Amino acid sequence: MKHYIIAKFVENTDVAALVAPVTALFEETLQIAGIHAVKVKPCCVARPNRYDLMIVITMDREALEAYDACEPHKRWKKEYGPLIAAKTIFDSED
């Protein structure tokens, strides 16, 4: 399945500067059994009604529970949560 995290950061956040560290953080999840790929994609259109960053994790459905409990996910919430104005989580079969 694909696990999507789509985030809109608080105003004046340098999203471009976040791409590399967020990518490194989520690449740590590749150590979890059942997680196969991670992509971090910034939005290419600067408009107020757009979200800023999309993280796509390709995983087995059974890996979701381990992902939710993993250290990188906890760090994401702790370190980047205060910078996030809005967030959408979406899972799809592909």
mmCIF file with all atom_site columns, C-alpha atoms in Angstrom:
data_model
loop_
_atom_site.group_PDB
_atom_site.id
_atom_site.type_symbol
_atom_site.label_atom_id
_atom_site.label_alt_id
_atom_site.label_comp_id
_atom_site.label_asym_id
_atom_site.label_entity_id
_atom_site.label_seq_id
_atom_site.pdbx_PDB_ins_code
_atom_site.Cartn_x
_atom_site.Cartn_y
_atom_site.Cartn_z
_atom_site.occupancy
_atom_site.B_iso_or_equiv
_atom_site.pdbx_formal_charge
_atom_site.auth_seq_id
_atom_site.auth_comp_id
_atom_site.auth_asym_id
_atom_site.auth_atom_id
_atom_site.pdbx_PDB_model_num
ATOM 1  C CA . MET A 1 1  ? 0.000  0.000  0.000  1.00 0.00 ? 1  MET A CA 1
ATOM 2  C CA . LYS A 1 2  ? 0.955  3.648  -0.184 1.00 0.00 ? 2  LYS A CA 1
ATOM 3  C CA . HIS A 1 3  ? 0.913  5.740  2.990  1.00 0.00 ? 3  HIS A CA 1
ATOM 4  C CA . TYR A 1 4  ? 0.709  9.459  2.195  1.00 0.00 ? 4  TYR A CA 1
ATOM 5  C CA . ILE A 1 5  ? 1.539  12.280 4.584  1.00 0.00 ? 5  ILE A CA 1
ATOM 6  C CA . ILE A 1 6  ? 0.707  15.659 3.092  1.00 0.00 ? 6  ILE A CA 1
ATOM 7  C CA . ALA A 1 7  ? 1.770  18.656 5.159  1.00 0.00 ? 7  ALA A CA 1
ATOM 8  C CA . LYS A 1 8  ? 1.239  22.395 5.058  1.00 0.00 ? 8  LYS A CA 1
ATOM 9  C CA . PHE A 1 9  ? 3.814  24.213 7.143  1.00 0.00 ? 9  PHE A CA 1
ATOM 10 C CA . VAL A 1 10 ? 3.288  27.381 9.125  1.00 0.00 ? 10 VAL A CA 1
ATOM 11 C CA . GLU A 1 11 ? 3.863  30.591 7.217  1.00 0.00 ? 11 GLU A CA 1
ATOM 12 C CA . ASN A 1 12 ? 7.482  31.568 6.500  1.00 0.00 ? 12 ASN A CA 1
ATOM 13 C CA . THR A 1 13 ? 8.829  28.029 6.917  1.00 0.00 ? 13 THR A CA 1
ATOM 14 C CA . ASP A 1 14 ? 11.721 27.350 4.542  1.00 0.00 ? 14 ASP A CA 1
ATOM 15 C CA . VAL A 1 15 ? 10.306 24.145 3.086  1.00 0.00 ? 15 VAL A CA 1
ATOM 16 C CA . ALA A 1 16 ? 13.222 23.693 0.676  1.00 0.00 ? 16 ALA A CA 1
ATOM 17 C CA . ALA A 1 17 ? 15.569 23.498 3.659  1.00 0.00 ? 17 ALA A CA 1
ATOM 18 C CA . LEU A 1 18 ? 13.436 20.748 5.215  1.00 0.00 ? 18 LEU A CA 1
ATOM 19 C CA . VAL A 1 19 ? 13.454 18.353 2.259  1.00 0.00 ? 19 VAL A CA 1
ATOM 20 C CA . ALA A 1 20 ? 16.874 16.787 2.935  1.00 0.00 ? 20 ALA A CA 1
ATOM 21 C CA . PRO A 1 21 ? 16.485 16.265 6.700  1.00 0.00 ? 21 PRO A CA 1
ATOM 22 C CA . VAL A 1 22 ? 12.912 15.002 6.337  1.00 0.00 ? 22 VAL A CA 1
ATOM 23 C CA . THR A 1 23 ? 14.047 12.609 3.615  1.00 0.00 ? 23 THR A CA 1
ATOM 24 C CA . ALA A 1 24 ? 16.876 11.329 5.819  1.00 0.00 ? 24 ALA A CA 1
ATOM 25 C CA . LEU A 1 25 ? 14.491 10.874 8.725  1.00 0.00 ? 25 LEU A CA 1
ATOM 26 C CA . PHE A 1 26 ? 11.953 8.895  6.706  1.00 0.00 ? 26 PHE A CA 1
ATOM 27 C CA . GLU A 1 27 ? 14.634 6.805  5.000  1.00 0.00 ? 27 GLU A CA 1
ATOM 28 C CA . GLU A 1 28 ? 15.362 5.391  8.461  1.00 0.00 ? 28 GLU A CA 1
ATOM 29 C CA . THR A 1 29 ? 11.958 3.692  8.274  1.00 0.00 ? 29 THR A CA 1
ATOM 30 C CA . LEU A 1 30 ? 13.311 1.475  5.479  1.00 0.00 ? 30 LEU A CA 1
ATOM 31 C CA . GLN A 1 31 ? 14.838 -0.633 8.267  1.00 0.00 ? 31 GLN A CA 1
ATOM 32 C CA . ILE A 1 32 ? 11.338 -1.735 9.294  1.00 0.00 ? 32 ILE A CA 1
ATOM 33 C CA . ALA A 1 33 ? 10.225 -5.054 7.817  1.00 0.00 ? 33 ALA A CA 1
ATOM 34 C CA . GLY A 1 34 ? 7.560  -4.430 5.205  1.00 0.00 ? 34 GLY A CA 1
ATOM 35 C CA . ILE A 1 35 ? 8.556  -0.850 4.338  1.00 0.00 ? 35 ILE A CA 1
ATOM 36 C CA . HIS A 1 36 ? 9.890  -0.833 0.794  1.00 0.00 ? 36 HIS A CA 1
ATOM 37 C CA . ALA A 1 37 ? 10.326 2.763  -0.387 1.00 0.00 ? 37 ALA A CA 1
ATOM 38 C CA . VAL A 1 38 ? 10.121 6.383  0.720  1.00 0.00 ? 38 VAL A CA 1
ATOM 39 C CA . LYS A 1 39 ? 9.682  9.511  -1.418 1.00 0.00 ? 39 LYS A CA 1
ATOM 40 C CA . VAL A 1 40 ? 9.615  13.087 -0.165 1.00 0.00 ? 40 VAL A CA 1
ATOM 41 C CA . LYS A 1 41 ? 8.264  15.570 -2.687 1.00 0.00 ? 41 LYS A CA 1
ATOM 42 C CA . PRO A 1 42 ? 7.935  19.333 -2.231 1.00 0.00 ? 42 PRO A CA 1
ATOM 43 C CA . CYS A 1 43 ? 5.088  21.158 -3.953 1.00 0.00 ? 43 CYS A CA 1
ATOM 44 C CA . CYS A 1 44 ? 6.164  22.775 -7.218 1.00 0.00 ? 44 CYS A CA 1
ATOM 45 C CA . VAL A 1 45 ? 3.513  25.523 -7.158 1.00 0.00 ? 45 VAL A CA 1
ATOM 46 C CA . ALA A 1 46 ? 3.599  28.359 -4.622 1.00 0.00 ? 46 ALA A CA 1
ATOM 47 C CA . ARG A 1 47 ? -0.028 29.164 -3.905 1.00 0.00 ? 47 ARG A CA 1
ATOM 48 C CA . PRO A 1 48 ? -1.731 29.749 -0.571 1.00 0.00 ? 48 PRO A CA 1
ATOM 49 C CA . ASN A 1 49 ? -4.214 26.907 -1.106 1.00 0.00 ? 49 ASN A CA 1
ATOM 50 C CA . ARG A 1 50 ? -1.471 24.295 -1.719 1.00 0.00 ? 50 ARG A CA 1
ATOM 51 C CA . TYR A 1 51 ? 0.149  21.991 0.778  1.00 0.00 ? 51 TYR A CA 1
ATOM 52 C CA . ASP A 1 52 ? 3.956  22.130 0.942  1.00 0.00 ? 52 ASP A CA 1
ATOM 53 C CA . LEU A 1 53 ? 5.318  18.612 1.194  1.00 0.00 ? 53 LEU A CA 1
ATOM 54 C CA . MET A 1 54 ? 4.188  15.075 0.411  1.00 0.00 ? 54 MET A CA 1
ATOM 55 C CA . ILE A 1 55 ? 5.797  11.992 1.903  1.00 0.00 ? 55 ILE A CA 1
ATOM 56 C CA . VAL A 1 56 ? 4.919  8.678  0.271  1.00 0.00 ? 56 VAL A CA 1
ATOM 57 C CA . ILE A 1 57 ? 5.846  5.447  2.006  1.00 0.00 ? 57 ILE A CA 1
ATOM 58 C CA . THR A 1 58 ? 5.366  2.193  0.129  1.00 0.00 ? 58 THR A CA 1
ATOM 59 C CA . MET A 1 59 ? 4.703  -0.531 2.668  1.00 0.00 ? 59 MET A CA 1
ATOM 60 C CA . ASP A 1 60 ? 2.902  -3.746 3.361  1.00 0.00 ? 60 ASP A CA 1
ATOM 61 C CA . ARG A 1 61 ? -0.338 -3.061 5.193  1.00 0.00 ? 61 ARG A CA 1
ATOM 62 C CA . GLU A 1 62 ? 0.972  -5.129 8.119  1.00 0.00 ? 62 GLU A CA 1
ATOM 63 C CA . ALA A 1 63 ? 3.924  -2.729 8.537  1.00 0.00 ? 63 ALA A CA 1
ATOM 64 C CA . LEU A 1 64 ? 1.714  0.245  9.410  1.00 0.00 ? 64 LEU A CA 1
ATOM 65 C CA . GLU A 1 65 ? 1.542  -0.599 13.111 1.00 0.00 ? 65 GLU A CA 1
ATOM 66 C CA . ALA A 1 66 ? 5.346  -0.923 13.373 1.00 0.00 ? 66 ALA A CA 1
ATOM 67 C CA . TYR A 1 67 ? 5.742  2.335  11.454 1.00 0.00 ? 67 TYR A CA 1
ATOM 68 C CA . ASP A 1 68 ? 3.370  4.165  13.807 1.00 0.00 ? 68 ASP A CA 1
ATOM 69 C CA . ALA A 1 69 ? 5.434  3.013  16.800 1.00 0.00 ? 69 ALA A CA 1
ATOM 70 C CA . CYS A 1 70 ? 8.901  3.573  15.290 1.00 0.00 ? 70 CYS A CA 1
ATOM 71 C CA . GLU A 1 71 ? 11.436 6.129  16.475 1.00 0.00 ? 71 GLU A CA 1
ATOM 72 C CA . PRO A 1 72 ? 11.640 8.092  13.185 1.00 0.00 ? 72 PRO A CA 1
ATOM 73 C CA . HIS A 1 73 ? 7.842  8.571  13.211 1.00 0.00 ? 73 HIS A CA 1
ATOM 74 C CA . LYS A 1 74 ? 7.989  9.800  16.811 1.00 0.00 ? 74 LYS A CA 1
ATOM 75 C CA . ARG A 1 75 ? 10.830 12.216 15.900 1.00 0.00 ? 75 ARG A CA 1
ATOM 76 C CA . TRP A 1 76 ? 8.830  13.477 12.888 1.00 0.00 ? 76 TRP A CA 1
ATOM 77 C CA . LYS A 1 77 ? 5.945  14.359 15.174 1.00 0.00 ? 77 LYS A CA 1
ATOM 78 C CA . LYS A 1 78 ? 8.147  15.897 17.879 1.00 0.00 ? 78 LYS A CA 1
ATOM 79 C CA . GLU A 1 79 ? 10.562 17.871 15.671 1.00 0.00 ? 79 GLU A CA 1
ATOM 80 C CA . TYR A 1 80 ? 8.320  18.878 12.788 1.00 0.00 ? 80 TYR A CA 1
ATOM 81 C CA . GLY A 1 81 ? 4.874  18.833 14.391 1.00 0.00 ? 81 GLY A CA 1
ATOM 82 C CA . PRO A 1 82 ? 5.232  22.404 15.711 1.00 0.00 ? 82 PRO A CA 1
ATOM 83 C CA . LEU A 1 83 ? 5.995  23.597 12.157 1.00 0.00 ? 83 LEU A CA 1
ATOM 84 C CA . ILE A 1 84 ? 2.905  21.986 10.641 1.00 0.00 ? 84 ILE A CA 1
ATOM 85 C CA . ALA A 1 85 ? -0.228 24.100 10.199 1.00 0.00 ? 85 ALA A CA 1
ATOM 86 C CA . ALA A 1 86 ? -2.260 21.265 8.630  1.00 0.00 ? 86 ALA A CA 1
ATOM 87 C CA . LYS A 1 87 ? -1.680 17.638 7.747  1.00 0.00 ? 87 LYS A CA 1
ATOM 88 C CA . THR A 1 88 ? -3.540 14.948 5.821  1.00 0.00 ? 88 THR A CA 1
ATOM 89 C CA . ILE A 1 89 ? -2.880 11.227 6.119  1.00 0.00 ? 89 ILE A CA 1
ATOM 90 C CA . PHE A 1 90 ? -4.170 8.949  3.367  1.00 0.00 ? 90 PHE A CA 1
ATOM 91 C CA . ASP A 1 91 ? -3.640 5.260  2.657  1.00 0.00 ? 91 ASP A CA 1
ATOM 92 C CA . SER A 1 92 ? -4.337 3.553  -0.660 1.00 0.00 ? 92 SER A CA 1
ATOM 93 C CA . GLU A 1 93 ? -3.836 0.127  -2.162 1.00 0.00 ? 93 GLU A CA 1
ATOM 94 C CA . ASP A 1 94 ? -1.581 1.791  -4.761 1.00 0.00 ? 94 ASP A CA 1
#
